[in-house]
Short mmCIF file of N, CA and C in Angstrom, two decimals:
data_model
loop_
_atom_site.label_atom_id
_atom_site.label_comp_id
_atom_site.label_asym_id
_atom_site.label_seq_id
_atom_site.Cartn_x
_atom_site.Cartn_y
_atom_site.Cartn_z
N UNK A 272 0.84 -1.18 0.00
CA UNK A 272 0.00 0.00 0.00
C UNK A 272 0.89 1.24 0.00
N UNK A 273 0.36 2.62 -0.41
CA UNK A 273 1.26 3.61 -0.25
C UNK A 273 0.65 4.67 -0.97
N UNK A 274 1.16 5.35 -1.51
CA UNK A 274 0.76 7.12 -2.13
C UNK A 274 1.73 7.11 -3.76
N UNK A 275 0.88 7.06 -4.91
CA UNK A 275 1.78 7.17 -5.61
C UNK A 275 1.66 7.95 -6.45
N UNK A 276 2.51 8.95 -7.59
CA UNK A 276 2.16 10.15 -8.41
C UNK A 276 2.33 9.45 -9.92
N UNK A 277 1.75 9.95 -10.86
CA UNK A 277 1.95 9.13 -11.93
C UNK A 277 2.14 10.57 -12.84
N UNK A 278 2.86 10.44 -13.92
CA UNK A 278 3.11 11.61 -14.81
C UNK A 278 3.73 12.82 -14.76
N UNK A 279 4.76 11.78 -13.52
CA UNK A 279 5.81 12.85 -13.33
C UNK A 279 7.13 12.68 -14.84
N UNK A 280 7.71 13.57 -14.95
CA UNK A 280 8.97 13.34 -15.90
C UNK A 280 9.71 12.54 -15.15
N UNK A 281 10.86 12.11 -15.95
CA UNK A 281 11.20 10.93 -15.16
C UNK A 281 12.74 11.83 -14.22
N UNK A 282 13.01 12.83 -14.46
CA UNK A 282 14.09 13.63 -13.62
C UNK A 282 13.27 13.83 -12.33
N UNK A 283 11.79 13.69 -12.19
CA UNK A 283 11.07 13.92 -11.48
C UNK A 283 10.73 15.34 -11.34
N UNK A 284 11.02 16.22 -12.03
CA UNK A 284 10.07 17.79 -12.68
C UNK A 284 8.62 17.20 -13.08
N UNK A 285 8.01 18.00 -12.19
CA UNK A 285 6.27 18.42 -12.90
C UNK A 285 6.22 18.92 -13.88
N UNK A 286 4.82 18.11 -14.79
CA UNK A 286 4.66 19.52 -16.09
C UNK A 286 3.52 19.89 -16.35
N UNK A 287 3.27 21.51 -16.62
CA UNK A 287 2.20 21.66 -16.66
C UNK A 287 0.51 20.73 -17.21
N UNK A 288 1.42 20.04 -17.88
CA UNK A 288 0.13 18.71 -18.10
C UNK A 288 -0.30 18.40 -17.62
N UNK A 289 0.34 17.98 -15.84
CA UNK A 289 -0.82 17.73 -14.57
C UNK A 289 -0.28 16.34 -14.27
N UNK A 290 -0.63 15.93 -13.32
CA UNK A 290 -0.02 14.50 -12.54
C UNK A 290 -1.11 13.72 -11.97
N UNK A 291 -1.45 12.56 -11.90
CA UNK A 291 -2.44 12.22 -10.82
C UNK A 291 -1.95 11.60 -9.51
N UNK A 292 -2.38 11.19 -8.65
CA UNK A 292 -2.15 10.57 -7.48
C UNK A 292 -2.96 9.29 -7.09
N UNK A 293 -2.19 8.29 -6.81
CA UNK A 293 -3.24 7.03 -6.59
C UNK A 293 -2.41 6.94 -5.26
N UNK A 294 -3.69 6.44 -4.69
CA UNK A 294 -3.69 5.55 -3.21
C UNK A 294 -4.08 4.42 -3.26
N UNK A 295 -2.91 3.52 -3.06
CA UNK A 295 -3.05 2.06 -2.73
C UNK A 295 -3.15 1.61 -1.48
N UNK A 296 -4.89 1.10 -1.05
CA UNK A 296 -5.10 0.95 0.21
C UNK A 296 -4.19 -0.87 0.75
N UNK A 297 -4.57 -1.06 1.93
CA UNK A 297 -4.08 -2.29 2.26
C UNK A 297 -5.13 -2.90 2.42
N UNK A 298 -4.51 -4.34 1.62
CA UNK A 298 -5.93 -4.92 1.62
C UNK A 298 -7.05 -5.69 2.94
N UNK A 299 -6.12 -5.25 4.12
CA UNK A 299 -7.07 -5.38 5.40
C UNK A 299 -6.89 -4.37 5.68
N UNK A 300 -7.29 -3.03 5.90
CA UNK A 300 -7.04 -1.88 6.62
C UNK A 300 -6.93 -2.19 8.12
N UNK A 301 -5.17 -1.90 8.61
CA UNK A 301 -5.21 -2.14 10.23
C UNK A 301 -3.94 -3.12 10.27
N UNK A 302 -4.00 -4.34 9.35
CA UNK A 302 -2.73 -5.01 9.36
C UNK A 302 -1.71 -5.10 9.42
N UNK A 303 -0.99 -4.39 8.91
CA UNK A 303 0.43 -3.93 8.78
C UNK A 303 0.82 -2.64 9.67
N UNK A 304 -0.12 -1.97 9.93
CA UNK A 304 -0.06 -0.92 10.72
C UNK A 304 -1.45 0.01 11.56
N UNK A 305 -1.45 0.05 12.93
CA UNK A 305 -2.39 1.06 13.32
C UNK A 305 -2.60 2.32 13.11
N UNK A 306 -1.19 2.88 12.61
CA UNK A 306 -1.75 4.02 12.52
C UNK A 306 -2.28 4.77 10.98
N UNK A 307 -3.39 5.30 10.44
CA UNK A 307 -3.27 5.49 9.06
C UNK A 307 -2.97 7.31 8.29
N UNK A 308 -2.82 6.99 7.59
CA UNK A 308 -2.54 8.49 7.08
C UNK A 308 -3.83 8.56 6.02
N UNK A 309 -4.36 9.82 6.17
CA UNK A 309 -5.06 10.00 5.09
C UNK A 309 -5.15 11.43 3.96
N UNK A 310 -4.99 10.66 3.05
CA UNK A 310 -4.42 11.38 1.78
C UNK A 310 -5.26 12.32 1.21
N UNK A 311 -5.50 13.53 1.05
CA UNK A 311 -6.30 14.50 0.56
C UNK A 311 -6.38 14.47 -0.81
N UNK A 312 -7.62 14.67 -0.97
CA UNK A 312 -8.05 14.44 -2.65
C UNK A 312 -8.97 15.61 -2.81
N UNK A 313 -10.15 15.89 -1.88
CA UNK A 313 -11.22 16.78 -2.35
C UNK A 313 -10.17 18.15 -2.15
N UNK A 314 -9.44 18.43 -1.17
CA UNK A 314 -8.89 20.14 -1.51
C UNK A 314 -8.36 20.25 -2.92
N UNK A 315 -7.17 19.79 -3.18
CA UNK A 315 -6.89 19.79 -4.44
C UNK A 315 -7.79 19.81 -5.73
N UNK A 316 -8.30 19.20 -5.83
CA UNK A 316 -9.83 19.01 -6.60
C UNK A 316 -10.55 20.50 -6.73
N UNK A 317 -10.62 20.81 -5.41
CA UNK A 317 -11.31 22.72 -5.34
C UNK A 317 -10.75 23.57 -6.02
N UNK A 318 -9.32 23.71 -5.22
CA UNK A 318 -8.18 24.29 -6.46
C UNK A 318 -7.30 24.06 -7.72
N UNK A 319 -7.86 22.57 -8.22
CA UNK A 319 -7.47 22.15 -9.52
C UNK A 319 -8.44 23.14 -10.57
N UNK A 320 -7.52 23.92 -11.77
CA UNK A 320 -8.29 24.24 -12.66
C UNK A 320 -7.61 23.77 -13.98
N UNK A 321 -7.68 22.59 -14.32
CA UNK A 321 -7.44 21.67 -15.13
C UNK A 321 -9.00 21.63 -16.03
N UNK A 322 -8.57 22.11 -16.78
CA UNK A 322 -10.36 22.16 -17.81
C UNK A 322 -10.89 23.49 -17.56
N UNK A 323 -10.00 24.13 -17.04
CA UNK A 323 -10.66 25.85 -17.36
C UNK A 323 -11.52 26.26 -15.69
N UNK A 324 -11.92 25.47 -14.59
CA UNK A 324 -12.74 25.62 -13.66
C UNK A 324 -12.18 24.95 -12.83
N UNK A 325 -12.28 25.68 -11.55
CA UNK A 325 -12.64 25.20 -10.10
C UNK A 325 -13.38 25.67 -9.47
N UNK A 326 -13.13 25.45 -7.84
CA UNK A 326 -14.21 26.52 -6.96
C UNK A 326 -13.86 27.15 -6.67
N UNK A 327 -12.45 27.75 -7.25
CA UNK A 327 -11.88 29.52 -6.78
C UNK A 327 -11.65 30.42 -8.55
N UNK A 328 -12.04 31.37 -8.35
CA UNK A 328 -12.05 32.39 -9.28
C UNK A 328 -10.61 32.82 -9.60
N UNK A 329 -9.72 32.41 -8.85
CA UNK A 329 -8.30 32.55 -9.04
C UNK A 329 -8.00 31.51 -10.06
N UNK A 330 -8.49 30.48 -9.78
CA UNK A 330 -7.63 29.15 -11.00
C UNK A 330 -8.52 29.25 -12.01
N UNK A 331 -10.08 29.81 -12.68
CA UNK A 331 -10.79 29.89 -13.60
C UNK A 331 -10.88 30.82 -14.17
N UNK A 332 -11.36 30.17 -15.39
CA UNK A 332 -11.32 31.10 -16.50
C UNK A 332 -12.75 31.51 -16.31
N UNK A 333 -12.96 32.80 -16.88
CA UNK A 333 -14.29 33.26 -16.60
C UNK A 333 -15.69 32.96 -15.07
N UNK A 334 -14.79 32.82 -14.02
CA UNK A 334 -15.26 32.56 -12.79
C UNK A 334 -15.51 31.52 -12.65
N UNK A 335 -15.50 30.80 -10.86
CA UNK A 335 -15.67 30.13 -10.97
C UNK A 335 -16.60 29.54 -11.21
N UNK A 336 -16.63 27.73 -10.57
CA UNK A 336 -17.48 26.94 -10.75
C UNK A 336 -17.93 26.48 -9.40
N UNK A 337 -19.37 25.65 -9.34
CA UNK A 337 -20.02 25.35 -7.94
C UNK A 337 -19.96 23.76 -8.09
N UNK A 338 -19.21 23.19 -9.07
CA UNK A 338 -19.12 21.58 -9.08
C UNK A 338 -17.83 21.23 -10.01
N UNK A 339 -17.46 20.62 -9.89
CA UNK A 339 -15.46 20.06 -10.43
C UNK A 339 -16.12 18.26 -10.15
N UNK A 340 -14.85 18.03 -11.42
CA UNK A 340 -14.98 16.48 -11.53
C UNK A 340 -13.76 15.77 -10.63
N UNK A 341 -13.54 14.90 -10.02
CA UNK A 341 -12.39 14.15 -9.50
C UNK A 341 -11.91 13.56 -10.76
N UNK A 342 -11.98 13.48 -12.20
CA UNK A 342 -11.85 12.43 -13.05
C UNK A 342 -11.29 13.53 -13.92
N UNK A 343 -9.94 14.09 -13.26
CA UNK A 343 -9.04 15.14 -14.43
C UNK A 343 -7.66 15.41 -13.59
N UNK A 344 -6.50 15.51 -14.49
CA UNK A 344 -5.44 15.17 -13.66
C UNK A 344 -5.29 16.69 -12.96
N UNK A 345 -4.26 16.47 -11.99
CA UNK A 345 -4.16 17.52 -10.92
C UNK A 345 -3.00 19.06 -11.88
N UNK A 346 -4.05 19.70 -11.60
CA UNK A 346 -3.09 21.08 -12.40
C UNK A 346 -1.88 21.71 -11.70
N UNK A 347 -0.91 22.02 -11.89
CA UNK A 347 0.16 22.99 -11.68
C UNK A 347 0.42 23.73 -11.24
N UNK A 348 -0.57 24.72 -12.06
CA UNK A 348 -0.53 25.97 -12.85
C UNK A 348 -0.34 26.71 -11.51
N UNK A 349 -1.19 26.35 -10.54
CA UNK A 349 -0.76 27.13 -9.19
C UNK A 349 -0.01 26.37 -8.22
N UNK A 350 1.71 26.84 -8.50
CA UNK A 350 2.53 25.76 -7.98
C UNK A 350 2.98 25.80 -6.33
N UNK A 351 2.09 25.43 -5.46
CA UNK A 351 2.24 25.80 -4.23
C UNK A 351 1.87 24.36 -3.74
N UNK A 352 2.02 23.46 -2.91
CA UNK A 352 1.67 22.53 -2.07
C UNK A 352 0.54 22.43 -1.56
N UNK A 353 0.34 24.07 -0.58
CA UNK A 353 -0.87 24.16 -0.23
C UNK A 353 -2.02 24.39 -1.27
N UNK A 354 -2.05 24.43 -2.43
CA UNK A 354 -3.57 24.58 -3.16
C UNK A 354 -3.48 22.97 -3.96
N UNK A 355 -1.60 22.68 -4.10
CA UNK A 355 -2.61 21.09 -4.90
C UNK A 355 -1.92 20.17 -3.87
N UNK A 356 -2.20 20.19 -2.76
CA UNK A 356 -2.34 19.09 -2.11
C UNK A 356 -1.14 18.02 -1.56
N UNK A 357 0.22 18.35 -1.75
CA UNK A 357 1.49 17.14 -1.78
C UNK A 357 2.09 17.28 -0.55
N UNK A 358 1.46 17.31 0.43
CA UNK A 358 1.93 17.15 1.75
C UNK A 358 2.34 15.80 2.22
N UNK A 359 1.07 14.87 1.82
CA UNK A 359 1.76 13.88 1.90
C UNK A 359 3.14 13.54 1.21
N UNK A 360 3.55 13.26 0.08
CA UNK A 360 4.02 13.22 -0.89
C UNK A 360 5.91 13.69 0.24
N UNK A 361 5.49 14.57 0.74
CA UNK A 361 6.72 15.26 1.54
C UNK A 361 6.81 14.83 2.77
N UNK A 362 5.29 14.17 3.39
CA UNK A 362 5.23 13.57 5.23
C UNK A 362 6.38 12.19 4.98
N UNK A 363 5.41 11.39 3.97
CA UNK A 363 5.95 9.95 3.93
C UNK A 363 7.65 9.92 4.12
N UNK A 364 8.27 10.48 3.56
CA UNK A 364 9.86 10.43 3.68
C UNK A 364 10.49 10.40 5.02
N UNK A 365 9.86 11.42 5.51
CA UNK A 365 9.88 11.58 7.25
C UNK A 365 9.91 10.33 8.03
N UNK A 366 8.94 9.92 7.34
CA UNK A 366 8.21 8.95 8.39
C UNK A 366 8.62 7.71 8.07
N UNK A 367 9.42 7.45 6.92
CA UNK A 367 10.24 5.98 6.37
C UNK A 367 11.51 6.16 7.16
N UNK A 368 11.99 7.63 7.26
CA UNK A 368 13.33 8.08 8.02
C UNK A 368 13.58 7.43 9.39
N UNK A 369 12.56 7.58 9.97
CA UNK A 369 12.30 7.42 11.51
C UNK A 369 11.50 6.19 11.81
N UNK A 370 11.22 5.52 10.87
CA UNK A 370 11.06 3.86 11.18
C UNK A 370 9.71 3.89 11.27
N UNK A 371 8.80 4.58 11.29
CA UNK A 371 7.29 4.68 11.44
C UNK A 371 6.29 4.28 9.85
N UNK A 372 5.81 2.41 10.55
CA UNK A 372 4.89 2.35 9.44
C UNK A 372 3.42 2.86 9.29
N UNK A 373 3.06 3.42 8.12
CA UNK A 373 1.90 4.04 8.31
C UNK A 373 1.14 3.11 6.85
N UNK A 374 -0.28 3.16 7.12
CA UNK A 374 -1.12 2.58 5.75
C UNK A 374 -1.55 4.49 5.50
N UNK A 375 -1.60 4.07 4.11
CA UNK A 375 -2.29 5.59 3.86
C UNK A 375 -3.74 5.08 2.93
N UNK A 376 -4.23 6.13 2.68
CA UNK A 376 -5.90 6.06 2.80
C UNK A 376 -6.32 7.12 2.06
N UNK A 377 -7.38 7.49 1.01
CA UNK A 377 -7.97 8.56 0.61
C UNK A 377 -8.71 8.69 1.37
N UNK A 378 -9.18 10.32 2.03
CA UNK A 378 -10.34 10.92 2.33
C UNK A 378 -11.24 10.58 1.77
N UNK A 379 -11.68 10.28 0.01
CA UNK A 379 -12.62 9.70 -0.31
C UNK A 379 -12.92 8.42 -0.13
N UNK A 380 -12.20 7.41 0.98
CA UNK A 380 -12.28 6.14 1.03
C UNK A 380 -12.84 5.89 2.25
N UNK A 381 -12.68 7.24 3.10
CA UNK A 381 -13.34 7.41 4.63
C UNK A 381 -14.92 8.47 4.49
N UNK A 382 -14.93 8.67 3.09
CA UNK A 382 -16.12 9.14 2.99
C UNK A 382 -17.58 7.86 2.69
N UNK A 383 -16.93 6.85 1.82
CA UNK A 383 -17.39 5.57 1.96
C UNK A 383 -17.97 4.46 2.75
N UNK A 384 -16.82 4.73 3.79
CA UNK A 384 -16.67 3.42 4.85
C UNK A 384 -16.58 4.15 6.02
N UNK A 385 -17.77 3.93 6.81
CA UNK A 385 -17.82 4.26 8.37
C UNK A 385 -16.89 3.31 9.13
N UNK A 386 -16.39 2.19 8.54
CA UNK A 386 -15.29 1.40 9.15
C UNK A 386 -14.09 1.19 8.98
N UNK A 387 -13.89 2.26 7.85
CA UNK A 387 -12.39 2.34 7.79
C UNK A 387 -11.12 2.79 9.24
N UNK A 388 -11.49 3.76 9.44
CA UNK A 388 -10.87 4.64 10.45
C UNK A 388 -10.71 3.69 11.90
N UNK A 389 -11.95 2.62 12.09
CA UNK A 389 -12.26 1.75 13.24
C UNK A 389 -10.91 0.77 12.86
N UNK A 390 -10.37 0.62 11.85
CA UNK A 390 -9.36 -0.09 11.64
C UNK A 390 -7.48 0.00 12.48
N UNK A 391 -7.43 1.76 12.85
CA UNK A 391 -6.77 1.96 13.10
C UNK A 391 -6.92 2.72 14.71
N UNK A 392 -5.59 3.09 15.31
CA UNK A 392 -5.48 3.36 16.13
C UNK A 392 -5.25 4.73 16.18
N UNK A 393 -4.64 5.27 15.32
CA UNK A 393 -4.40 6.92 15.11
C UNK A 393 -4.82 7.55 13.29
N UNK A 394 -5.13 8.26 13.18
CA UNK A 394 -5.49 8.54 12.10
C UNK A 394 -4.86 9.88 11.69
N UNK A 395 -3.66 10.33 10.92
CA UNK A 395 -2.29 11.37 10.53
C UNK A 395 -3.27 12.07 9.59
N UNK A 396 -3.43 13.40 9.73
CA UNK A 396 -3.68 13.99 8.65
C UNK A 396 -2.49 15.50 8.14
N UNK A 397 -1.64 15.52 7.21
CA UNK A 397 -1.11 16.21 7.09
C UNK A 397 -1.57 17.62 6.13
N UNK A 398 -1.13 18.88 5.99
CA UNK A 398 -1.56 19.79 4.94
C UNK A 398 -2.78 20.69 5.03
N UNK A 399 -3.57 20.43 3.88
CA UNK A 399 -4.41 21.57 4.26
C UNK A 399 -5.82 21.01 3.67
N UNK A 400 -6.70 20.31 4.29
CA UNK A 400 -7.62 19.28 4.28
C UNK A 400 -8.62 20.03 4.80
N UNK A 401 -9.20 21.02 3.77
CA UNK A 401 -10.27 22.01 3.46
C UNK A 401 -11.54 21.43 3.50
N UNK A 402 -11.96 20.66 2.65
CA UNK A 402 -12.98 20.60 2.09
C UNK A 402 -13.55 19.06 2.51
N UNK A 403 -14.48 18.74 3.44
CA UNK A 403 -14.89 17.49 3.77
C UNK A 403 -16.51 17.35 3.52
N UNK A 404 -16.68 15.91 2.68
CA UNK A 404 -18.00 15.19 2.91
C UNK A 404 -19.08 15.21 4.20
N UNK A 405 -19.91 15.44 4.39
CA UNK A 405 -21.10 15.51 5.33
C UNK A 405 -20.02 13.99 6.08
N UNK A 406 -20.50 12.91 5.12
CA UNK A 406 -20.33 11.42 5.60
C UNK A 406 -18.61 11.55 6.37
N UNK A 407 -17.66 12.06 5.71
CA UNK A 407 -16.60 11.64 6.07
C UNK A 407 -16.56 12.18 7.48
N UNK A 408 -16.72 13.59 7.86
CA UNK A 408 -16.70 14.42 9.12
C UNK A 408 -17.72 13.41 10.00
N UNK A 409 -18.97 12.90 9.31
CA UNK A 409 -19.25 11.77 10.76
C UNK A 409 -18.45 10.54 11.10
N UNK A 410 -17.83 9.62 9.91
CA UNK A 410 -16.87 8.83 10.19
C UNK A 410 -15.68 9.22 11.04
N UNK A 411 -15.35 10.23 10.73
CA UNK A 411 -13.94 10.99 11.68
C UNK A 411 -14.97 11.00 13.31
N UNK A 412 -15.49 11.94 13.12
CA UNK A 412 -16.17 11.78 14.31
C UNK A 412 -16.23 10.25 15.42
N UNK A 413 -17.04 9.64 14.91
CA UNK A 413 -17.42 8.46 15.30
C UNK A 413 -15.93 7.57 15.87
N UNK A 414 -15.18 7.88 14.76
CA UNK A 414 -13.97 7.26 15.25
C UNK A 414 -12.86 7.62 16.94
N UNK A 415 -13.49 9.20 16.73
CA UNK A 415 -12.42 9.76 17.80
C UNK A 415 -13.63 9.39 19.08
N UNK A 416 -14.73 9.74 18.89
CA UNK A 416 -15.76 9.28 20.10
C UNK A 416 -15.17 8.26 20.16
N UNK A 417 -15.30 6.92 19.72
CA UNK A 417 -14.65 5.59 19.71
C UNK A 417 -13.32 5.20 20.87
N UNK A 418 -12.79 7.03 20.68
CA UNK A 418 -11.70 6.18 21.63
C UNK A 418 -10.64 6.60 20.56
N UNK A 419 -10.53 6.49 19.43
CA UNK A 419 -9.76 6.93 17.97
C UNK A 419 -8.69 8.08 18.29
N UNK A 420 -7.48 7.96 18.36
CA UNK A 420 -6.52 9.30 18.28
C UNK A 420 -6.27 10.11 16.65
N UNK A 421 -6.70 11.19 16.87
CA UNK A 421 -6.49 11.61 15.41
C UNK A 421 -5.16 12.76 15.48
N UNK A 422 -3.99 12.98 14.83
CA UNK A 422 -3.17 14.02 14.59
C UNK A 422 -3.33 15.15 13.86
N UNK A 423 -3.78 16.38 13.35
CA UNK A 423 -3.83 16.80 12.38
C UNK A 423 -2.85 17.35 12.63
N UNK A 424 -2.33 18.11 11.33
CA UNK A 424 -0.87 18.65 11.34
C UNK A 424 -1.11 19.40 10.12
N UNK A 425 -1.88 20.40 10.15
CA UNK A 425 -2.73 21.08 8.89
C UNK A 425 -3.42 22.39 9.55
N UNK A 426 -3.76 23.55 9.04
CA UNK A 426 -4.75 24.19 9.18
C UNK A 426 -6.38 24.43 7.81
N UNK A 427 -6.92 25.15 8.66
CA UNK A 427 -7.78 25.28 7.79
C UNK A 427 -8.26 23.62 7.82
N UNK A 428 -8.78 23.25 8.25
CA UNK A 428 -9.11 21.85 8.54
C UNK A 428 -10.56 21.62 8.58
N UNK A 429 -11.16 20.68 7.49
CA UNK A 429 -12.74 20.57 7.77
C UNK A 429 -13.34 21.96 7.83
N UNK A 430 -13.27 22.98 6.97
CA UNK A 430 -13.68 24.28 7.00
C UNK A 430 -15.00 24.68 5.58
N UNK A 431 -14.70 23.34 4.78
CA UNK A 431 -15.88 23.71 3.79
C UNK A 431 -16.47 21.98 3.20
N UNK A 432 -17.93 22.54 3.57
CA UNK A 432 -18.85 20.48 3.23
C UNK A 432 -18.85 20.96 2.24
N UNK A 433 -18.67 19.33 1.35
CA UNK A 433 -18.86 19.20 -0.22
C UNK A 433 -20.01 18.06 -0.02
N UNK A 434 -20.45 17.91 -1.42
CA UNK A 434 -21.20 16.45 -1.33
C UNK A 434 -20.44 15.75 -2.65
N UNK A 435 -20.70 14.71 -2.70
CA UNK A 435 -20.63 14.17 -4.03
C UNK A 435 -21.71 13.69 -4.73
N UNK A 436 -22.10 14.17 -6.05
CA UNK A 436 -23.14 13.59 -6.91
C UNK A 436 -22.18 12.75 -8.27
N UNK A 437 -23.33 12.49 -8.77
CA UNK A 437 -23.63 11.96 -10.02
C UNK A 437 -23.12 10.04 -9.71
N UNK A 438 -23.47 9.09 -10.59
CA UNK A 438 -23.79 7.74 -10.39
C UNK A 438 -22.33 7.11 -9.73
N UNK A 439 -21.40 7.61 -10.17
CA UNK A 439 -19.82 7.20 -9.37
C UNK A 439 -19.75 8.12 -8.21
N UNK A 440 -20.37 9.28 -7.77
CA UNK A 440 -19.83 9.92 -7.03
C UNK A 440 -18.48 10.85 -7.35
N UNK A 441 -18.41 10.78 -8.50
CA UNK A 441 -16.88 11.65 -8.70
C UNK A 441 -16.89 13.24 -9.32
N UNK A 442 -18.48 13.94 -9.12
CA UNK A 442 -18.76 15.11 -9.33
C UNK A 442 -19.00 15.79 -7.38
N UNK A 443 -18.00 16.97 -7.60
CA UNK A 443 -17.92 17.27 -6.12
C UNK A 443 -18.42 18.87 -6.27
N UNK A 444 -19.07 19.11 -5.30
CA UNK A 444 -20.47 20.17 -5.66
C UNK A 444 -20.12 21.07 -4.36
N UNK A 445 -20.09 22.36 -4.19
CA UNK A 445 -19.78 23.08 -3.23
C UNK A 445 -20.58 24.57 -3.67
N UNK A 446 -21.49 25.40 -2.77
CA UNK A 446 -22.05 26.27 -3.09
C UNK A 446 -21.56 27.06 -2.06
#
């Protein structure tokens, strides 16, 4: 399991073409490790304007938009960490340094599963993890009631609900 970027050059330079990010969960969540990290997908997504739109008027063309697809690679164009999301990308190294195994996890995978998070013992969130699901903020919830230790290591945290529509869920809607 782990965090991986795809469409990087191979010197490892970004290009404005855009990159995606996959998360490879473990296939028992909890096994290999209690504690999990979870990987931000919906902020990035807000401030991706890959196709001309997001939900800030800064990355769009002709203002923004009140819905973005998850199903377009991650834009550039605004090259800061904090708007596309690679905190992880910079935690993990740390944390291979110092001997600490972690499973990592999409936010959209804890928006899913009210039993993901019950899997682990601490739950790492690094960066700037803006924008949360109705569902996911009760799973987080539920987990820390539970007894659940959560880290954040981020601001601006859980500061704007999204939902997800359409038949996959991969249209993310924010008014």
């Amino acid at each position: 399991c782990g965090l991986y970027e795809v469409g990087a050059l191979p010197s490892g330079e970004r290009t404005e073409q855009g990159i995606c990010r996959i998360v490879v969960k473990a296939p028992t969540p909890g096994a290999t490790s209690r504690i999990g990290l979870m990987v931000n997908f919906l902020t990035p997504e807000a401030y991706n304007g890959t196709g001309g739109k997001s939900l800030y008027d800064f990355t769009s063309v002709g203002g923004r938009s009140t819905r973005v697809s998850l199903d377009r690679p991650q834009s550039l164009s605004v090259a800061s960490a904090e708007s596309n999301g690679f905190y992880e990308q910079m935690f993990l190294p740390w944390l291979r340094r110092e001997g600490i195994q972690v499973e990592c996890f999409a936010d959209l995978d804890l928006d899913e599963s009210a039993s993901l998070a019950l899997a682990y013992d601490l739950i790492v969130m690094v960066g700037h993890h803006e924008y949360w699901t109705r569902e996911m903020r009760d799973h987080l919830d539920a987990f820390v009631l539970s007894g659940g230790n959560l880290a954040v290591l981020s601001g601006n945290t859980c500061f704007r609900q999204v939902r997800l529509e359409g038949p996959t869920r991969r249209n993310v809607v924010c008014y």
